[in-house]
Amino acid sequence: MHGDYNSVITYTMRNFSQEEFSQALLRCEAEPIHQIGQIQPYGALLVLAADNQRTVLQASDNLDEFIDLANNNVCGKALFELIRVTEASQVERLIQNTNKQSPTFGHLSVSFRQKKLKLQARVFISDQMFVLELTHDVGVNQGEYCFDLISLQSTLFTLNSKIEINPYFVQVASLVRDMTEFDRVMVYRFDTSWDGDVIAESRAESAHSYLGTRFPASDIPPQARRLYTSNLVRNIADTNSKPVPVLPVLNPLTKKPLDMTLSVLRALSPIHVEYLRNMGVQASMSISLLQNGRLWGLIACHHLSPKTISNALQETLSFVSKICFSGFYLYF
């Protein structure tokens, strides 16, 4: 699969005629994926109003798998009616530290089935509302990645400033794979037509090589590229999982589906799920590479079995995204 993307397209076309595939691509390009209205089931989501009560406006249908609920009718209730006042205060501290560009990360201890459950918490702003995303804690903290960051920074800033771009990103791919333990890590560069080339790769022996493969612009439609400039790290935990709806479908304040641009739990477009499955990928992660605010490429990570990443690792990888083009590397 080197040098051309015809065989890559064949993966996805396997179950479609040419006409069906063309129509599917058109639907994909028009799909409002930031308003998909579903999340991946490894987490739960609450949409909170900007009022003093933090009234619940929407919630994922699996909330009772993360916190104890008297019933599933949570919308319209104040946050402190769902969780204890001390726990609601933890969420409020995260809210106070959140701005429109930067989500806030933390932890939340809740009572769940007569036990204390430690959850990872993430808050971002959507249409002047606060969205709380909850995932199970995996026992990893930011400090555990300090050595990886120091190693990465050392590599980036000690490389000769005239080094060719491909060897540079080979080292970046290798370092990211060491940090994340994904089966395959590729660096993917866009051209002026938004076609993409895999210019660097680090992989396990069990993972197929895509080095040198060229992918068409239609693989990543325009609305998806826009999301990559806002949400720098995106994890797809399991392509075989069933998405969970966010209810009600229309937000009672905006009368529209929730804008999930900054969500890490946002579910996938069905055609993208099929695309990954046909490549044998069960989990993936993307790290945006921006040059002067424009999407230059991606670090694309694939895993052959389900895989989630911690909030701490996500924060670290956001930093990786920002430093790849720092200083003298802007000439690339």
Tab-separated table of C-alpha atoms in Angstrom:
chain	number	residue	atom	x	y	z
A	1	MET	CA	0.000	0.000	0.000
A	2	HIS	CA	2.821	2.357	-0.777
A	3	GLY	CA	2.716	5.407	-3.013
A	4	ASP	CA	-0.985	5.378	-3.952
A	5	TYR	CA	-4.323	5.443	-2.156
A	6	ASN	CA	-6.342	3.256	-4.546
A	7	SER	CA	-6.081	0.212	-2.301
A	8	VAL	CA	-7.012	2.341	0.715
A	9	ILE	CA	-10.216	3.404	-1.036
A	10	THR	CA	-10.872	-0.243	-1.875
A	11	TYR	CA	-10.991	-1.003	1.863
A	12	THR	CA	-13.938	1.308	2.336
A	13	MET	CA	-15.616	0.501	-0.996
A	14	ARG	CA	-15.672	-3.206	-0.233
A	15	ASN	CA	-19.351	-3.138	0.804
A	16	PHE	CA	-20.504	-0.368	-1.570
A	17	SER	CA	-20.982	0.135	-5.290
A	18	GLN	CA	-19.152	3.066	-6.896
A	19	GLU	CA	-22.353	5.141	-6.919
A	20	GLU	CA	-23.189	4.253	-3.319
A	21	PHE	CA	-19.662	5.129	-2.271
A	22	SER	CA	-19.798	8.504	-4.067
A	23	GLN	CA	-23.121	9.311	-2.411
A	24	ALA	CA	-21.731	8.276	0.964
A	25	LEU	CA	-18.801	10.666	0.521
A	26	LEU	CA	-21.188	13.508	-0.318
A	27	ARG	CA	-23.249	12.774	2.799
A	28	CYS	CA	-20.069	12.619	4.850
A	29	GLU	CA	-18.953	16.039	3.594
A	30	ALA	CA	-22.327	17.551	4.495
A	31	GLU	CA	-22.704	15.828	7.859
A	32	PRO	CA	-22.710	18.222	10.869
A	33	ILE	CA	-20.396	15.968	12.879
A	34	HIS	CA	-19.955	18.606	15.611
A	35	GLN	CA	-23.686	18.144	16.344
A	36	ILE	CA	-23.809	14.362	16.122
A	37	GLY	CA	-25.744	14.106	19.410
A	38	GLN	CA	-24.020	10.940	20.627
A	39	ILE	CA	-20.969	10.071	22.701
A	40	GLN	CA	-18.647	7.110	23.010
A	41	PRO	CA	-19.822	4.823	25.843
A	42	TYR	CA	-16.593	4.878	27.876
A	43	GLY	CA	-17.690	8.229	29.327
A	44	ALA	CA	-20.776	10.208	30.332
A	45	LEU	CA	-21.784	13.803	29.630
A	46	LEU	CA	-23.824	16.529	31.330
A	47	VAL	CA	-24.729	19.939	29.889
A	48	LEU	CA	-25.048	22.562	32.624
A	49	ALA	CA	-26.652	25.981	32.403
A	50	ALA	CA	-24.721	29.115	33.323
A	51	ASP	CA	-27.134	29.797	36.204
A	52	ASN	CA	-26.305	29.618	39.908
A	53	GLN	CA	-27.880	26.180	40.238
A	54	ARG	CA	-25.955	24.668	37.293
A	55	THR	CA	-29.239	23.295	36.017
A	56	VAL	CA	-28.891	20.140	33.918
A	57	LEU	CA	-30.054	20.821	30.355
A	58	GLN	CA	-28.963	17.604	28.633
A	59	ALA	CA	-27.370	14.330	29.710
A	60	SER	CA	-26.022	11.195	28.100
A	61	ASP	CA	-28.265	8.180	28.443
A	62	ASN	CA	-25.612	6.231	30.375
A	63	LEU	CA	-25.202	8.665	33.280
A	64	ASP	CA	-26.438	6.044	35.745
A	65	GLU	CA	-23.313	3.995	34.984
A	66	PHE	CA	-21.172	6.728	36.530
A	67	ILE	CA	-23.234	8.262	39.328
A	68	ASP	CA	-26.142	7.006	41.455
A	69	LEU	CA	-29.467	8.326	40.213
A	70	ALA	CA	-32.878	8.026	41.847
A	71	ASN	CA	-34.277	7.970	38.307
A	72	ASN	CA	-33.052	8.859	34.837
A	73	ASN	CA	-35.104	12.059	34.635
A	74	VAL	CA	-32.199	14.384	35.437
A	75	CYS	CA	-32.872	17.312	33.106
A	76	GLY	CA	-34.161	20.399	34.870
A	77	LYS	CA	-32.519	19.455	38.152
A	78	ALA	CA	-29.713	21.387	39.833
A	79	LEU	CA	-26.337	19.661	39.793
A	80	PHE	CA	-26.291	19.377	43.616
A	81	GLU	CA	-29.482	17.307	43.388
A	82	LEU	CA	-27.602	14.636	41.437
A	83	ILE	CA	-24.341	14.624	43.348
A	84	ARG	CA	-23.367	15.783	46.812
A	85	VAL	CA	-22.756	19.456	47.509
A	86	THR	CA	-19.041	18.807	48.057
A	87	GLU	CA	-18.861	17.025	44.688
A	88	ALA	CA	-20.792	19.827	42.983
A	89	SER	CA	-18.236	22.242	44.473
A	90	GLN	CA	-15.449	20.278	42.768
A	91	VAL	CA	-17.238	20.719	39.449
A	92	GLU	CA	-17.753	24.433	40.151
A	93	ARG	CA	-14.008	24.906	40.634
A	94	LEU	CA	-13.405	23.360	37.222
A	95	ILE	CA	-16.061	25.604	35.685
A	96	GLN	CA	-14.458	28.723	37.151
A	97	ASN	CA	-11.128	27.794	35.543
A	98	THR	CA	-12.578	27.096	32.089
A	99	ASN	CA	-12.506	29.522	29.155
A	100	LYS	CA	-13.811	29.291	25.589
A	101	GLN	CA	-10.548	27.994	24.146
A	102	SER	CA	-9.241	25.775	26.930
A	103	PRO	CA	-11.086	22.903	28.617
A	104	THR	CA	-10.271	22.232	32.261
A	105	PHE	CA	-9.263	18.828	33.612
A	106	GLY	CA	-9.588	17.428	37.104
A	107	HIS	CA	-10.953	14.606	39.211
A	108	LEU	CA	-14.323	14.048	40.833
A	109	SER	CA	-15.022	11.646	43.673
A	110	VAL	CA	-18.628	10.451	43.676
A	111	SER	CA	-20.710	7.919	45.551
A	112	PHE	CA	-21.582	5.011	43.310
A	113	ARG	CA	-23.280	1.814	44.437
A	114	GLN	CA	-22.265	2.373	48.072
A	115	LYS	CA	-18.632	2.954	47.142
A	116	LYS	CA	-16.457	5.942	46.407
A	117	LEU	CA	-15.694	6.183	42.701
A	118	LYS	CA	-12.921	8.406	41.368
A	119	LEU	CA	-13.730	9.859	37.967
A	120	GLN	CA	-11.745	11.929	35.522
A	121	ALA	CA	-13.590	15.176	34.846
A	122	ARG	CA	-13.308	17.558	31.921
A	123	VAL	CA	-15.246	20.809	31.424
A	124	PHE	CA	-15.561	22.849	28.245
A	125	ILE	CA	-17.809	25.699	27.105
A	126	SER	CA	-20.393	25.268	24.352
A	127	ASP	CA	-22.768	28.096	23.408
A	128	GLN	CA	-22.274	29.715	26.842
A	129	MET	CA	-23.155	26.456	28.600
A	130	PHE	CA	-20.785	24.198	30.512
A	131	VAL	CA	-20.304	20.623	29.365
A	132	LEU	CA	-19.023	18.148	31.944
A	133	GLU	CA	-17.459	14.952	30.594
A	134	LEU	CA	-16.798	12.076	32.985
A	135	THR	CA	-14.631	9.009	32.436
A	136	HIS	CA	-13.325	6.325	34.758
A	137	ASP	CA	-10.004	7.151	36.389
A	138	VAL	CA	-7.120	5.043	35.090
A	139	GLY	CA	-4.716	6.014	37.856
A	140	VAL	CA	-2.345	8.087	35.719
A	141	ASN	CA	-1.277	11.624	36.532
A	142	GLN	CA	0.495	14.314	34.569
A	143	GLY	CA	3.777	13.766	36.374
A	144	GLU	CA	4.157	10.293	34.924
A	145	TYR	CA	4.666	11.848	31.487
A	146	CYS	CA	7.265	14.414	32.530
A	147	PHE	CA	10.166	12.262	31.403
A	148	ASP	CA	8.515	11.731	28.006
A	149	LEU	CA	8.036	15.468	27.544
A	150	ILE	CA	11.606	16.213	28.555
A	151	SER	CA	12.811	13.598	26.074
A	152	LEU	CA	10.620	15.032	23.328
A	153	GLN	CA	11.673	18.615	23.982
A	154	SER	CA	15.299	17.605	24.084
A	155	THR	CA	14.971	15.889	20.722
A	156	LEU	CA	13.141	18.775	19.089
A	157	PHE	CA	15.526	21.460	20.264
A	158	THR	CA	18.795	19.607	19.736
A	159	LEU	CA	18.081	18.486	16.189
A	160	ASN	CA	20.020	20.489	13.627
A	161	SER	CA	17.827	23.337	12.376
A	162	LYS	CA	18.494	22.251	8.794
A	163	ILE	CA	17.400	18.653	9.292
A	164	GLU	CA	15.091	17.308	6.627
A	165	ILE	CA	11.454	17.165	7.636
A	166	ASN	CA	10.968	13.405	7.244
A	167	PRO	CA	13.736	12.290	9.651
A	168	TYR	CA	12.531	14.906	12.135
A	169	PHE	CA	9.013	13.479	12.172
A	170	VAL	CA	10.279	9.899	12.263
A	171	GLN	CA	11.661	10.780	15.690
A	172	VAL	CA	8.414	12.504	16.667
A	173	ALA	CA	6.408	9.410	15.640
A	174	SER	CA	8.727	7.160	17.636
A	175	LEU	CA	8.487	9.322	20.745
A	176	VAL	CA	4.687	9.541	20.546
A	177	ARG	CA	4.460	5.772	20.154
A	178	ASP	CA	6.680	5.307	23.209
A	179	MET	CA	4.376	7.615	25.181
A	180	THR	CA	1.061	6.190	24.014
A	181	GLU	CA	1.876	2.540	23.218
A	182	PHE	CA	-0.333	2.586	20.130
A	183	ASP	CA	0.388	-0.140	17.577
A	184	ARG	CA	1.004	2.348	14.765
A	185	VAL	CA	1.847	6.065	14.817
A	186	MET	CA	1.961	7.957	11.517
A	187	VAL	CA	2.721	11.556	10.634
A	188	TYR	CA	0.383	12.686	7.915
A	189	ARG	CA	1.069	15.865	5.908
A	190	PHE	CA	-1.548	17.752	3.854
A	191	ASP	CA	-0.765	19.310	0.476
A	192	THR	CA	-2.444	22.406	-0.976
A	193	SER	CA	-5.362	20.285	-2.214
A	194	TRP	CA	-5.799	18.619	1.208
A	195	ASP	CA	-4.624	15.257	-0.046
A	196	GLY	CA	-2.380	13.675	2.564
A	197	ASP	CA	0.925	11.788	2.548
A	198	VAL	CA	2.281	9.573	5.317
A	199	ILE	CA	5.796	10.944	5.702
A	200	ALA	CA	6.869	9.143	8.899
A	201	GLU	CA	5.834	6.081	10.843
A	202	SER	CA	6.604	3.995	13.914
A	203	ARG	CA	4.773	0.673	14.296
A	204	ALA	CA	4.630	-2.736	15.889
A	205	GLU	CA	5.349	-5.736	13.697
A	206	SER	CA	1.679	-6.727	13.852
A	207	ALA	CA	0.570	-3.391	12.348
A	208	HIS	CA	0.571	-2.854	8.588
A	209	SER	CA	2.826	-0.120	7.218
A	210	TYR	CA	1.309	2.919	5.521
A	211	LEU	CA	4.578	4.795	5.040
A	212	GLY	CA	4.511	6.548	1.676
A	213	THR	CA	0.758	6.048	1.221
A	214	ARG	CA	-1.229	8.929	-0.243
A	215	PHE	CA	-4.774	9.493	1.005
A	216	PRO	CA	-7.410	11.604	-0.808
A	217	ALA	CA	-8.792	14.821	0.658
A	218	SER	CA	-12.226	13.162	0.878
A	219	ASP	CA	-10.910	10.929	3.685
A	220	ILE	CA	-10.988	13.979	5.973
A	221	PRO	CA	-13.830	16.268	4.834
A	222	PRO	CA	-13.725	20.041	5.427
A	223	GLN	CA	-15.851	20.060	8.592
A	224	ALA	CA	-13.581	17.425	10.144
A	225	ARG	CA	-10.500	19.494	9.291
A	226	ARG	CA	-12.102	22.492	11.013
A	227	LEU	CA	-12.614	20.436	14.161
A	228	TYR	CA	-8.942	19.436	14.132
A	229	THR	CA	-7.967	23.098	14.503
A	230	SER	CA	-10.126	23.449	17.648
A	231	ASN	CA	-9.712	20.072	19.343
A	232	LEU	CA	-6.054	19.103	19.185
A	233	VAL	CA	-6.298	15.554	20.552
A	234	ARG	CA	-9.079	13.127	19.699
A	235	ASN	CA	-9.375	9.521	20.927
A	236	ILE	CA	-11.655	6.857	19.459
A	237	ALA	CA	-11.670	4.120	22.071
A	238	ASP	CA	-13.471	1.277	20.293
A	239	THR	CA	-14.878	1.249	16.767
A	240	ASN	CA	-17.126	-1.672	17.725
A	241	SER	CA	-18.835	0.133	20.606
A	242	LYS	CA	-22.411	1.382	20.435
A	243	PRO	CA	-22.768	5.171	20.735
A	244	VAL	CA	-24.858	6.671	23.539
A	245	PRO	CA	-27.411	9.415	22.788
A	246	VAL	CA	-27.360	12.825	24.474
A	247	LEU	CA	-30.918	13.656	25.589
A	248	PRO	CA	-32.985	15.580	24.830
A	249	VAL	CA	-31.788	15.714	21.216
A	250	LEU	CA	-32.374	19.475	21.008
A	251	ASN	CA	-30.872	21.648	23.711
A	252	PRO	CA	-33.719	23.532	25.460
A	253	LEU	CA	-31.850	26.860	25.268
A	254	THR	CA	-30.459	26.803	21.717
A	255	LYS	CA	-33.186	24.568	20.204
A	256	LYS	CA	-30.379	22.797	18.357
A	257	PRO	CA	-28.284	19.686	18.970
A	258	LEU	CA	-25.372	20.294	21.311
A	259	ASP	CA	-22.252	21.757	19.690
A	260	MET	CA	-19.653	19.101	20.565
A	261	THR	CA	-16.676	20.715	18.816
A	262	LEU	CA	-14.512	20.542	21.950
A	263	SER	CA	-15.805	17.184	23.173
A	264	VAL	CA	-13.406	14.262	23.533
A	265	LEU	CA	-16.308	11.833	23.916
A	266	ARG	CA	-18.104	12.812	20.702
A	267	ALA	CA	-19.177	9.729	18.733
A	268	LEU	CA	-18.065	9.028	15.188
A	269	SER	CA	-19.620	9.430	11.809
A	270	PRO	CA	-20.818	5.949	10.713
A	271	ILE	CA	-18.798	6.126	7.495
A	272	HIS	CA	-15.639	6.889	9.466
A	273	VAL	CA	-16.333	3.910	11.745
A	274	GLU	CA	-16.637	1.695	8.660
A	275	TYR	CA	-13.445	3.185	7.234
A	276	LEU	CA	-11.441	2.360	10.361
A	277	ARG	CA	-12.926	-1.104	10.715
A	278	ASN	CA	-12.021	-1.949	7.140
A	279	MET	CA	-8.444	-0.953	7.908
A	280	GLY	CA	-8.441	-3.351	10.857
A	281	VAL	CA	-8.307	-0.467	13.354
A	282	GLN	CA	-10.272	-0.803	16.593
A	283	ALA	CA	-8.968	2.324	18.370
A	284	SER	CA	-7.406	5.492	17.053
A	285	MET	CA	-6.134	8.864	18.166
A	286	SER	CA	-5.267	12.005	16.245
A	287	ILE	CA	-2.971	14.844	17.290
A	288	SER	CA	-3.312	18.008	15.224
A	289	LEU	CA	-0.232	19.686	13.770
A	290	LEU	CA	-0.892	23.388	13.270
A	291	GLN	CA	1.460	25.820	11.542
A	292	ASN	CA	0.614	29.468	12.179
A	293	GLY	CA	-2.918	28.420	13.097
A	294	ARG	CA	-3.462	26.408	9.901
A	295	LEU	CA	-3.809	22.628	9.841
A	296	TRP	CA	-0.508	21.342	8.446
A	297	GLY	CA	-0.986	17.647	9.192
A	298	LEU	CA	-1.814	15.056	11.817
A	299	ILE	CA	-0.107	12.541	14.035
A	300	ALA	CA	-2.450	9.587	13.488
A	301	CYS	CA	-2.320	6.703	15.955
A	302	HIS	CA	-3.950	3.309	15.376
A	303	HIS	CA	-4.448	0.342	17.683
A	304	LEU	CA	-5.605	-3.139	16.778
A	305	SER	CA	-7.658	-3.538	19.978
A	306	PRO	CA	-9.746	-1.113	22.115
A	307	LYS	CA	-7.744	1.611	23.858
A	308	THR	CA	-8.569	4.731	25.868
A	309	ILE	CA	-6.215	7.493	26.972
A	310	SER	CA	-6.186	9.342	30.274
A	311	ASN	CA	-6.868	13.059	30.659
A	312	ALA	CA	-3.257	13.461	31.773
A	313	LEU	CA	-1.962	11.915	28.566
A	314	GLN	CA	-4.363	14.029	26.532
A	315	GLU	CA	-2.982	17.192	28.138
A	316	THR	CA	0.554	16.033	27.436
A	317	LEU	CA	-0.208	15.270	23.803
A	318	SER	CA	-1.817	18.698	23.387
A	319	PHE	CA	1.549	20.103	24.416
A	320	VAL	CA	3.269	17.856	21.860
A	321	SER	CA	0.961	19.302	19.212
A	322	LYS	CA	1.985	22.836	20.151
A	323	ILE	CA	5.755	22.373	20.329
A	324	CYS	CA	6.321	20.440	17.093
A	325	PHE	CA	6.384	23.708	15.144
A	326	SER	CA	7.936	25.937	17.793
A	327	GLY	CA	10.881	28.182	17.089
A	328	PHE	CA	12.985	27.385	14.056
A	329	TYR	CA	10.739	24.527	12.952
A	330	LEU	CA	8.234	26.998	11.487
A	331	TYR	CA	10.045	26.894	8.154
A	332	PHE	CA	8.807	23.355	7.462
